[in-house]
Short mmCIF file of C-alpha atoms and ligand atoms in Angstrom, two decimals:
data_model
loop_
_atom_site.label_atom_id
_atom_site.label_comp_id
_atom_site.label_asym_id
_atom_site.label_seq_id
_atom_site.Cartn_x
_atom_site.Cartn_y
_atom_site.Cartn_z
CA MET A 25 -24.39 -11.74 15.27
CA SER A 26 -24.09 -8.26 16.86
CA TYR A 27 -22.28 -5.03 14.62
CA ASP A 28 -21.42 -2.14 15.90
CA LEU A 29 -21.50 -0.59 12.52
CA VAL A 30 -23.47 -1.35 9.18
CA VAL A 31 -23.26 0.66 6.11
CA LYS A 32 -26.41 -0.50 3.93
CA GLY A 33 -27.43 -0.79 0.44
CA GLY A 34 -24.67 0.42 -1.07
CA THR A 35 -22.98 -0.33 -4.55
CA VAL A 36 -20.21 -2.17 -2.83
CA VAL A 37 -16.82 -2.03 -5.61
CA THR A 38 -14.25 -4.28 -4.79
CA ALA A 39 -11.10 -4.81 -7.56
CA ALA A 40 -12.81 -7.65 -8.71
CA ASP A 41 -16.64 -7.32 -8.57
CA THR A 42 -19.17 -4.20 -8.08
CA PHE A 43 -22.90 -5.42 -6.01
CA VAL A 44 -25.41 -3.93 -4.24
CA ALA A 45 -24.97 -5.42 -0.20
CA ASP A 46 -24.39 -4.25 3.10
CA VAL A 47 -21.49 -3.96 4.88
CA ALA A 48 -21.36 -4.53 8.41
CA VAL A 49 -18.50 -4.16 10.79
CA SER A 50 -17.35 -5.85 14.20
CA LYS A 51 -14.43 -4.00 16.52
CA GLY A 52 -13.39 -2.19 13.78
CA LYS A 53 -12.56 -5.28 11.22
CA VAL A 54 -15.39 -5.99 8.91
CA ALA A 55 -17.37 -8.74 10.06
CA ALA A 56 -19.95 -9.70 6.76
CA VAL A 57 -20.55 -8.47 3.50
CA GLY A 58 -24.23 -9.34 1.81
CA GLN A 59 -27.66 -8.50 3.31
CA VAL A 60 -27.46 -8.33 7.00
CA ALA A 61 -30.20 -7.62 9.90
CA ALA A 62 -28.51 -4.23 11.81
CA GLY A 63 -30.13 -4.57 15.41
CA ASP A 64 -28.76 -2.01 17.70
CA ALA A 65 -25.43 -1.32 15.42
CA LYS A 66 -25.58 2.13 14.22
CA VAL A 67 -26.78 2.25 10.66
CA VAL A 68 -25.54 4.86 7.39
CA ASP A 69 -27.58 5.05 4.79
CA ALA A 70 -25.27 4.12 1.33
CA ARG A 71 -28.57 3.89 -1.12
CA GLY A 72 -27.25 4.98 -4.11
CA GLN A 73 -23.27 5.71 -3.10
CA ILE A 74 -20.54 3.45 -3.70
CA VAL A 75 -18.67 1.99 -0.83
CA ILE A 76 -14.90 1.43 -1.06
CA PRO A 77 -12.05 -0.05 0.24
CA GLY A 78 -9.91 3.19 1.77
CA GLY A 79 -8.06 4.56 -0.13
CA ILE A 80 -4.38 3.99 0.50
CA ASP A 81 -1.51 6.43 -1.13
CA VAL A 82 1.86 4.37 -0.22
CA HIS A 83 3.84 7.73 -1.06
CA THR A 84 3.53 10.81 1.11
CA HIS A 85 6.28 13.25 2.84
CA PHE A 86 5.10 14.28 6.45
CA ASP A 87 6.93 16.48 8.15
CA MET A 88 10.04 16.17 5.77
CA PRO A 89 12.97 18.49 6.00
CA PHE A 90 14.49 18.73 2.64
CA MET A 91 16.19 21.38 0.10
CA GLY A 92 16.91 23.51 3.23
CA ALA A 93 12.77 23.90 4.07
CA THR A 94 10.51 21.35 6.24
CA THR A 95 7.02 20.11 3.87
CA ALA A 96 4.09 22.31 5.44
CA ASP A 97 2.44 19.16 6.60
CA ASP A 98 3.25 17.32 9.72
CA PHE A 99 1.51 14.19 10.39
CA THR A 100 -1.11 15.80 11.94
CA THR A 101 -2.45 18.11 8.56
CA GLY A 102 -1.34 15.49 6.40
CA SER A 103 -3.86 12.89 8.00
CA THR A 104 -5.97 14.61 8.48
CA ALA A 105 -6.58 16.06 4.46
CA ALA A 106 -5.53 12.16 3.33
CA VAL A 107 -8.87 11.17 5.66
CA PHE A 108 -10.74 13.96 4.24
CA GLY A 109 -9.78 12.62 0.62
CA GLY A 110 -10.78 8.90 1.24
CA THR A 111 -7.38 7.87 1.81
CA THR A 112 -7.09 5.59 5.61
CA SER A 113 -4.19 4.34 5.49
CA VAL A 114 -0.39 6.08 4.17
CA ILE A 115 2.84 5.00 3.51
CA ASP A 116 4.96 7.92 4.56
CA PHE A 117 9.45 7.69 3.94
CA ALA A 118 11.61 7.61 7.00
CA ILE A 119 14.82 9.56 5.94
CA GLN A 120 18.26 7.73 6.75
CA LYS A 121 20.88 10.93 7.32
CA LYS A 122 24.36 10.28 6.19
CA GLY A 123 26.23 7.86 8.53
CA GLU A 124 22.94 7.09 10.91
CA ALA A 125 21.97 3.95 11.90
CA LEU A 126 18.54 3.00 9.17
CA ARG A 127 17.32 2.25 13.36
CA GLN A 128 17.57 6.34 14.32
CA ALA A 129 15.76 7.08 11.34
CA PHE A 130 12.96 4.77 12.04
CA ASP A 131 12.88 5.68 15.57
CA THR A 132 12.85 9.54 14.66
CA TRP A 133 9.61 9.28 12.08
CA ARG A 134 8.06 7.21 14.67
CA GLU A 135 8.27 9.76 17.23
CA LYS A 136 6.33 12.52 14.13
CA ALA A 137 3.93 10.17 13.76
CA GLU A 138 2.97 8.54 17.10
CA GLY A 139 -0.15 9.75 18.27
CA LYS A 140 -0.58 12.28 15.06
CA SER A 141 -1.98 10.19 12.70
CA ALA A 142 -5.62 10.28 11.71
CA VAL A 143 -5.12 7.18 9.01
CA ASP A 144 -2.87 4.03 10.02
CA TYR A 145 0.58 4.58 8.80
CA ALA A 146 3.86 2.66 7.53
CA PHE A 147 7.06 3.61 6.43
CA HIS A 148 9.38 3.19 3.86
CA MET A 149 13.21 3.61 4.63
CA ILE A 150 15.13 6.51 2.60
CA VAL A 151 18.77 4.79 2.22
CA THR A 152 21.29 7.26 2.03
CA ASP A 153 24.62 5.73 3.05
CA LEU A 154 24.80 1.97 2.44
CA PRO A 155 28.28 0.91 3.30
CA GLU A 156 28.92 -2.68 3.36
CA LYS A 157 29.10 -3.11 7.01
CA GLN A 158 25.74 -1.12 7.06
CA VAL A 159 23.79 -3.72 4.61
CA LYS A 160 22.76 -6.09 7.80
CA GLU A 161 20.38 -2.91 9.08
CA MET A 162 18.42 -3.39 6.32
CA ASP A 163 17.13 -6.78 7.51
CA LYS A 164 16.81 -5.49 11.17
CA MET A 165 14.09 -2.92 9.19
CA VAL A 166 12.11 -5.58 7.45
CA ASP A 167 12.11 -7.53 10.71
CA GLU A 168 10.53 -3.79 12.26
CA GLY A 169 7.56 -4.28 9.46
CA VAL A 170 9.88 -1.64 7.40
CA SER A 171 10.17 -3.54 4.39
CA SER A 172 10.56 -1.57 1.83
CA PHE A 173 13.51 0.73 1.09
CA LYS A 174 13.48 4.02 -1.13
CA LEU A 175 16.98 5.09 -3.09
CA PHE A 176 17.38 7.72 -5.49
CA MET A 177 19.25 8.28 -8.78
CA ALA A 178 18.86 11.59 -8.35
CA TYR A 179 20.10 14.58 -5.73
CA PRO A 180 23.71 13.89 -6.41
CA GLY A 181 25.48 14.70 -2.52
CA ILE A 182 22.12 14.66 -1.00
CA PHE A 183 19.92 11.44 -1.89
CA MET A 184 21.74 9.64 -4.79
CA SER A 185 23.57 6.12 -4.20
CA ASP A 186 25.73 4.81 -7.08
CA ASP A 187 25.25 1.69 -8.75
CA ALA A 188 27.25 -0.29 -6.34
CA THR A 189 25.05 0.92 -3.35
CA ILE A 190 21.89 0.02 -5.44
CA PHE A 191 22.87 -3.12 -6.41
CA ARG A 192 24.25 -3.89 -3.16
CA ALA A 193 21.00 -2.78 -1.65
CA LEU A 194 18.97 -5.08 -4.30
CA SER A 195 20.86 -7.28 -3.42
CA ARG A 196 20.16 -7.75 0.26
CA THR A 197 16.58 -7.83 -0.13
CA LYS A 198 17.07 -10.87 -1.52
CA GLU A 199 18.02 -12.66 1.70
CA ASN A 200 15.70 -10.56 3.65
CA GLY A 201 12.59 -10.06 1.80
CA GLY A 202 12.39 -6.35 1.68
CA MET A 203 11.29 -4.32 -1.86
CA ILE A 204 13.46 -1.29 -3.80
CA CYS A 205 11.74 1.23 -4.51
CA MET A 206 13.45 3.84 -7.22
CA HIS A 207 13.83 7.59 -7.71
CA ALA A 208 14.86 7.45 -11.76
CA GLU A 209 16.04 9.99 -12.54
CA ASN A 210 20.24 10.15 -13.82
CA GLY A 211 21.10 12.62 -11.57
CA GLY A 212 25.21 13.45 -12.56
CA VAL A 213 23.29 14.72 -15.82
CA ILE A 214 20.45 16.58 -15.33
CA ASP A 215 22.88 18.85 -12.51
CA VAL A 216 25.14 19.40 -15.57
CA LEU A 217 22.18 20.69 -17.43
CA VAL A 218 21.35 22.69 -14.67
CA GLN A 219 24.31 24.41 -14.11
CA LYS A 220 24.14 25.21 -17.90
CA ALA A 221 21.26 26.86 -17.59
CA LEU A 222 21.94 28.55 -14.10
CA ALA A 223 25.38 30.10 -16.14
CA GLU A 224 23.42 31.19 -18.98
CA GLY A 225 21.02 33.38 -16.69
CA LYS A 226 17.82 31.02 -16.79
CA ILE A 227 16.14 30.52 -13.85
CA GLU A 228 12.21 30.77 -14.11
CA PRO A 229 10.67 27.43 -12.77
CA LYS A 230 10.04 26.28 -16.27
CA TYR A 231 13.90 25.40 -16.24
CA HIS A 232 13.39 22.72 -13.59
CA ALA A 233 11.66 20.74 -16.43
CA LEU A 234 13.50 21.72 -18.76
CA THR A 235 17.05 20.43 -17.05
CA ARG A 236 15.55 17.10 -16.49
CA PRO A 237 14.46 15.17 -19.73
CA MET A 238 12.37 11.91 -19.64
CA SER A 239 15.10 10.72 -20.92
CA ALA A 240 17.20 11.05 -17.91
CA GLU A 241 13.99 9.41 -16.36
CA ALA A 242 14.43 6.74 -19.03
CA GLU A 243 17.60 6.01 -18.73
CA ALA A 244 17.47 5.60 -15.49
CA THR A 245 15.04 3.65 -15.28
CA ARG A 246 16.44 1.29 -18.13
CA ARG A 247 19.63 1.11 -15.93
CA ALA A 248 17.59 0.25 -12.46
CA ILE A 249 15.51 -2.48 -14.02
CA ALA A 250 19.24 -4.49 -15.55
CA LEU A 251 20.59 -4.07 -11.95
CA ALA A 252 17.36 -5.26 -10.80
CA GLU A 253 17.78 -7.93 -12.75
CA MET A 254 21.36 -8.52 -12.02
CA ALA A 255 20.53 -9.06 -8.44
CA GLY A 256 17.52 -11.50 -9.12
CA VAL A 257 14.77 -9.54 -7.28
CA PRO A 258 11.41 -7.15 -7.76
CA ILE A 259 11.88 -3.70 -7.94
CA TYR A 260 9.12 -0.67 -7.97
CA PHE A 261 9.11 2.65 -9.56
CA VAL A 262 8.13 5.20 -7.46
CA HIS A 263 6.79 8.51 -9.26
CA LEU A 264 7.19 7.51 -12.69
CA SER A 265 6.00 11.12 -14.96
CA ALA A 266 7.59 10.06 -18.57
CA GLY A 267 6.17 7.82 -21.16
CA ASP A 268 9.11 6.55 -22.23
CA ALA A 269 9.91 5.32 -18.77
CA MET A 270 6.71 3.43 -18.61
CA ASP A 271 7.57 1.08 -21.61
CA GLU A 272 10.99 0.67 -20.24
CA VAL A 273 8.83 -1.26 -17.53
CA ARG A 274 6.74 -2.34 -19.91
CA ARG A 275 9.26 -4.13 -21.65
CA ALA A 276 10.98 -5.45 -18.63
CA ARG A 277 7.38 -7.29 -17.41
CA GLU A 278 6.99 -8.24 -21.08
CA ARG A 279 10.08 -10.51 -20.50
CA GLY A 280 8.97 -11.80 -17.25
CA GLN A 281 10.65 -9.16 -15.09
CA PRO A 282 9.22 -8.66 -11.48
CA VAL A 283 9.02 -4.76 -12.47
CA PHE A 284 6.38 -2.82 -11.25
CA ALA A 285 5.52 0.99 -10.95
CA GLU A 286 3.10 4.14 -9.43
CA THR A 287 2.62 7.49 -11.93
CA CYS A 288 0.51 9.96 -9.42
CA PRO A 289 -2.68 12.35 -10.21
CA GLN A 290 0.06 15.31 -10.93
CA TYR A 291 1.68 13.17 -14.02
CA LEU A 292 -2.24 12.40 -15.12
CA TYR A 293 -3.77 16.06 -14.96
CA LEU A 294 -1.17 18.63 -15.03
CA SER A 295 1.70 19.01 -17.98
CA TYR A 296 4.80 21.48 -18.70
CA ASP A 297 2.51 23.88 -19.32
CA ASP A 298 1.59 24.98 -15.81
CA TYR A 299 4.97 25.51 -15.43
CA GLU A 300 4.94 28.53 -18.19
CA ARG A 301 2.06 30.43 -15.67
CA PRO A 302 3.11 34.37 -15.18
CA GLY A 303 5.21 35.09 -12.69
CA PHE A 304 6.48 32.92 -10.13
CA GLU A 305 3.57 30.69 -10.23
CA GLY A 306 5.44 27.61 -12.39
CA ALA A 307 7.23 27.13 -8.89
CA LYS A 308 4.16 25.36 -7.40
CA PHE A 309 4.93 22.43 -9.88
CA VAL A 310 8.25 22.19 -9.22
CA MET A 311 8.49 18.32 -8.29
CA SER A 312 11.11 15.92 -8.76
CA PRO A 313 10.38 14.35 -11.79
CA PRO A 314 8.52 17.13 -13.30
CA LEU A 315 5.49 17.82 -15.41
CA ARG A 316 6.01 16.60 -18.96
CA PRO A 317 4.40 17.93 -22.37
CA LYS A 318 0.99 17.78 -22.78
CA GLY A 319 0.50 14.04 -24.91
CA ASN A 320 2.59 12.66 -22.34
CA GLU A 321 -0.64 11.84 -20.04
CA GLU A 322 -2.56 10.03 -22.40
CA ARG A 323 0.48 7.68 -22.53
CA LEU A 324 0.52 7.19 -19.35
CA TRP A 325 -3.70 6.39 -18.82
CA LYS A 326 -3.22 3.85 -21.14
CA GLY A 327 -0.35 2.36 -19.30
CA LEU A 328 -2.86 2.31 -16.37
CA VAL A 329 -5.51 0.39 -18.30
CA ARG A 330 -2.97 -2.03 -19.84
CA ASN A 331 -1.44 -2.50 -16.07
CA ASP A 332 1.93 -1.64 -17.61
CA LEU A 333 1.79 0.63 -14.31
CA GLN A 334 0.54 -0.80 -11.29
CA VAL A 335 -0.33 2.10 -8.75
CA VAL A 336 -1.27 6.06 -8.08
CA SER A 337 -0.09 7.27 -5.38
CA THR A 338 0.42 11.41 -4.55
CA ASP A 339 4.14 11.54 -3.57
CA HIS A 340 2.38 14.60 -1.55
CA CYS A 341 5.30 16.56 -0.64
CA SER A 342 3.75 20.34 0.17
CA PHE A 343 6.10 23.27 0.89
CA CYS A 344 3.79 26.81 1.13
CA MET A 345 5.00 29.06 -1.67
CA LYS A 346 5.98 31.67 1.30
CA VAL A 347 7.14 31.68 4.26
CA LYS A 348 4.37 29.76 7.16
CA GLY A 349 4.99 28.95 11.13
CA GLY A 350 8.63 29.71 10.33
CA LYS A 351 8.74 27.55 7.45
CA ALA A 352 10.72 28.69 4.41
CA GLY A 353 8.63 28.63 1.55
CA LYS A 354 8.79 27.52 -2.49
CA GLU A 355 10.06 31.54 -2.23
CA LEU A 356 13.53 30.30 -1.66
CA GLY A 357 13.83 29.98 -5.10
CA LYS A 358 12.88 32.78 -6.64
CA LYS A 359 16.14 34.35 -8.47
CA ASP A 360 17.65 30.28 -8.75
CA PHE A 361 14.81 27.38 -9.69
CA SER A 362 17.46 24.73 -8.54
CA LYS A 363 16.45 26.25 -4.99
CA ILE A 364 13.00 26.08 -4.84
CA PRO A 365 11.97 22.77 -2.72
CA ASN A 366 10.34 20.22 -4.57
CA GLY A 367 7.09 19.25 -4.22
CA ALA A 368 3.43 19.09 -3.87
CA PRO A 369 -0.09 18.56 -2.46
CA GLY A 370 -1.65 16.26 -3.57
CA VAL A 371 -3.04 13.72 -0.88
CA GLU A 372 -6.55 14.59 -0.19
CA THR A 373 -7.27 15.57 -4.10
CA ARG A 374 -5.98 11.86 -5.74
CA MET A 375 -8.99 9.75 -4.88
CA LEU A 376 -11.76 11.60 -6.19
CA LEU A 377 -9.14 12.75 -9.19
CA LEU A 378 -9.19 9.20 -10.10
CA TRP A 379 -12.55 9.23 -9.59
CA ASP A 380 -13.52 11.53 -12.29
CA ALA A 381 -11.49 9.68 -14.67
CA VAL A 382 -14.08 6.82 -14.03
CA SER A 383 -16.71 8.49 -14.67
CA LYS A 384 -15.33 9.94 -17.94
CA GLY A 385 -15.21 6.21 -18.85
CA LYS A 386 -10.66 6.48 -18.30
CA ILE A 387 -10.95 3.43 -16.08
CA THR A 388 -13.36 1.03 -14.73
CA GLN A 389 -14.61 1.29 -10.92
CA ASN A 390 -12.97 -1.82 -10.26
CA ARG A 391 -9.66 -0.21 -11.88
CA PHE A 392 -9.83 2.28 -9.83
CA VAL A 393 -10.22 0.15 -6.51
CA GLU A 394 -7.36 -1.62 -7.35
CA ILE A 395 -4.85 0.92 -8.58
CA THR A 396 -5.84 3.29 -5.35
CA SER A 397 -5.83 0.39 -2.57
CA THR A 398 -6.00 -3.20 -3.60
CA THR A 399 -2.45 -3.38 -5.56
CA PRO A 400 -0.79 -0.50 -3.17
CA ALA A 401 -2.15 -3.47 -0.30
CA LYS A 402 -0.85 -6.20 -1.88
CA LEU A 403 2.29 -5.16 -3.13
CA PHE A 404 3.25 -3.40 0.57
CA GLY A 405 2.64 -6.11 2.49
CA LEU A 406 -1.05 -4.97 3.65
CA TYR A 407 -3.31 -7.21 1.65
CA PRO A 408 -5.59 -8.37 3.15
CA ARG A 409 -5.78 -6.39 6.31
CA LYS A 410 -6.17 -3.66 4.31
CA GLY A 411 -7.14 -2.81 0.30
CA HIS A 412 -10.00 -5.28 0.28
CA LEU A 413 -13.89 -5.06 2.11
CA SER A 414 -14.47 -9.07 2.99
CA PRO A 415 -14.56 -10.57 6.19
CA GLY A 416 -11.47 -9.79 8.84
CA ALA A 417 -10.78 -7.11 7.13
CA ASP A 418 -10.22 -3.51 8.46
CA ALA A 419 -13.42 -2.23 8.28
CA ASP A 420 -11.40 0.88 6.24
CA ILE A 421 -14.33 2.14 4.31
CA VAL A 422 -15.33 5.10 1.95
CA MET A 423 -18.47 6.38 0.86
CA ILE A 424 -18.73 8.40 -2.84
CA ASP A 425 -22.44 9.73 -3.74
CA PRO A 426 -21.72 9.44 -7.85
CA ARG A 427 -24.56 11.65 -8.34
CA LYS A 428 -22.42 14.84 -6.85
CA LYS A 429 -20.17 17.12 -8.49
CA HIS A 430 -16.86 18.79 -6.53
CA THR A 431 -14.93 21.62 -6.63
CA PHE A 432 -11.38 21.54 -5.11
CA GLU A 433 -10.78 24.85 -3.76
CA LEU A 434 -8.27 25.81 -1.26
CA LYS A 435 -10.07 26.50 1.46
CA ASN A 436 -12.23 23.65 1.96
CA LEU A 437 -9.19 21.09 2.01
CA HIS A 438 -7.34 20.65 4.94
CA ALA A 439 -3.14 20.76 4.31
CA ASN A 440 -1.36 22.82 5.99
CA VAL A 441 -0.20 24.48 2.02
CA ASP A 442 -0.96 27.50 0.97
CA TYR A 443 -2.47 26.26 -2.63
CA ASN A 444 -3.65 23.68 -4.15
CA PRO A 445 -2.91 22.39 -7.77
CA TYR A 446 -6.16 21.65 -8.97
CA GLU A 447 -7.72 25.29 -7.67
CA GLY A 448 -10.98 25.37 -9.06
CA LYS A 449 -11.56 22.04 -11.09
CA THR A 450 -14.54 20.57 -10.78
CA VAL A 451 -15.05 16.62 -10.25
CA ASP A 452 -18.11 14.64 -10.59
CA GLY A 453 -18.56 12.70 -7.67
CA GLU A 454 -18.03 13.57 -3.76
CA ILE A 455 -16.73 12.09 -0.81
CA THR A 456 -19.48 11.53 2.10
CA ASN A 457 -18.18 9.70 4.38
CA VAL A 458 -14.53 7.69 5.96
CA PHE A 459 -14.00 4.38 8.37
CA VAL A 460 -10.84 3.96 9.47
CA ARG A 461 -11.10 0.52 11.40
CA GLY A 462 -14.71 0.83 11.87
CA GLN A 463 -14.28 4.40 13.74
CA HIS A 464 -16.46 6.97 11.45
CA MET A 465 -14.28 9.75 10.54
CA VAL A 466 -15.15 12.23 8.67
CA GLU A 467 -19.04 12.49 7.30
CA GLY A 468 -19.44 15.03 4.92
CA SER A 469 -17.09 18.51 5.75
CA LYS A 470 -17.03 17.21 9.35
CA LEU A 471 -14.49 15.19 11.33
CA LEU A 472 -15.90 12.89 13.88
CA GLY A 473 -12.25 10.91 14.95
CA ARG A 474 -9.03 12.08 16.55
CA THR A 475 -6.42 12.98 14.78
CA SER A 476 -4.65 10.04 16.78
CA HIS A 477 -6.72 7.32 15.29
CA GLY A 478 -4.01 5.95 13.23
CA HIS A 479 -1.54 2.72 14.01
CA PHE A 480 1.26 1.91 13.28
CA LEU A 481 1.50 -0.48 10.24
CA ARG A 482 4.20 -3.10 10.65
CA ARG A 483 4.44 -4.67 6.87
CA PRO A 484 5.78 -8.18 6.49
CA PRO A 485 8.30 -9.24 3.89
CA ARG A 486 7.50 -9.71 0.01
CA SER A 487 5.39 -12.63 0.01
CA PHE A 488 6.47 -12.80 -4.13
CA ASN A 489 9.69 -13.31 -6.23
N1 LIG B 224 10.38 14.07 -5.51
C1 LIG B 224 9.83 15.80 -5.11
O1 LIG B 224 9.21 16.48 -6.36
N2 LIG B 224 10.19 16.19 -3.67
C2 LIG B 224 10.42 14.98 -2.86
C3 LIG B 224 11.62 13.96 -2.79
C4 LIG B 224 11.14 13.39 -4.50
O2 LIG B 224 11.56 12.86 -4.82
ZN1 LIG B 225 11.70 10.98 -4.98
ZN1 LIG B 226 8.51 11.22 -2.83
#
């Protein structure tokens, strides 16, 4: 058997096992895992390094218009940041404008991504408008490989759906095999709290967090779980931040309901205290849901260990602080926290932040692979093509040198954004090589592959109930 590439002698870590092996690649696919004769193949020495299936980030927003701004990263810069950070596939969000056909939103986002992504990409569809006559459009999207839909219980007037719309969408996924991804925060209550704070002259970034309490997330999570139960379908919670919301997920799972949830590194590593930074600094951390008080992160870590939470994604939604390239920044909200574009970067830092947790003994190596790659692939129809290193899988391979340390510095990161939430933080481990479908994309700090290498991934309907 002849191969194109052999990643030689590394410690292969999958969600299930850890073993020393070579990974042989032929025509972009894993051809063998074991001891192989490299022959004429290109050999990359992985001795002493960790070899894992490429990270899958199921929550990014590239080239997204939102709150009077547009995210700093388009598909080119966002996917370049992803691949340097050890993420080889992303699922981004196409957004349906009110009154628009879902198909139109899909076409718009395909155009934004086509030929401009270093990593493979798929889409969820953000549904903002779903009258009864449009419900069947969801089926067409599932047929096109967009088999998950995000709905919002927050952002009234922009994204928020009422319970009837949510129930309609959930019920339709029973017919078409789609999955609903839910942004669970009680938008009506939050709006009242925001208006009250502003009327009292409370305008600083920290009031973003103080007007979005944990119970607003827990209540919406509980309500969405009940709606999914009535519809008889699974549900997936995006960017779960609050321990109290996680408890709702845990209780539902203990009852046997198919409920899943992701959290994000910002909720594991940052806290409300970051809003108290001097001046307008707190705006860097304005995202929804907001960062929570110290102590909450320990509940989430426990939840990741116990499988109350199944995935860590990023919600990469990068806005610059200042105007850049004609795009407005977070300074839009200098005099009113409610006008700060919500979101923060994270796609490049996720894998190492989580590897650091392995090194510090918070999670095992296998759990690290499970929550960053294997389970995301399984829940969103990419498995076994993605999320695992076994013959027949795409050769999306990441090498981490566990003997090295890495310090996050804006000047070395690849996102097109003027700050980094983890600036100066040193973590254990360094990403040394990244391959996407066998193509050597990253070696150290060098980009070897093209930023047009990524393919659109059609995802099949859900295979579980
Ligand atoms: N949360 C954010 O922080 N940004 C984009 C949308 C969202 O739900
Ligand atoms: Zn959201
Ligand atoms: Zn998001």
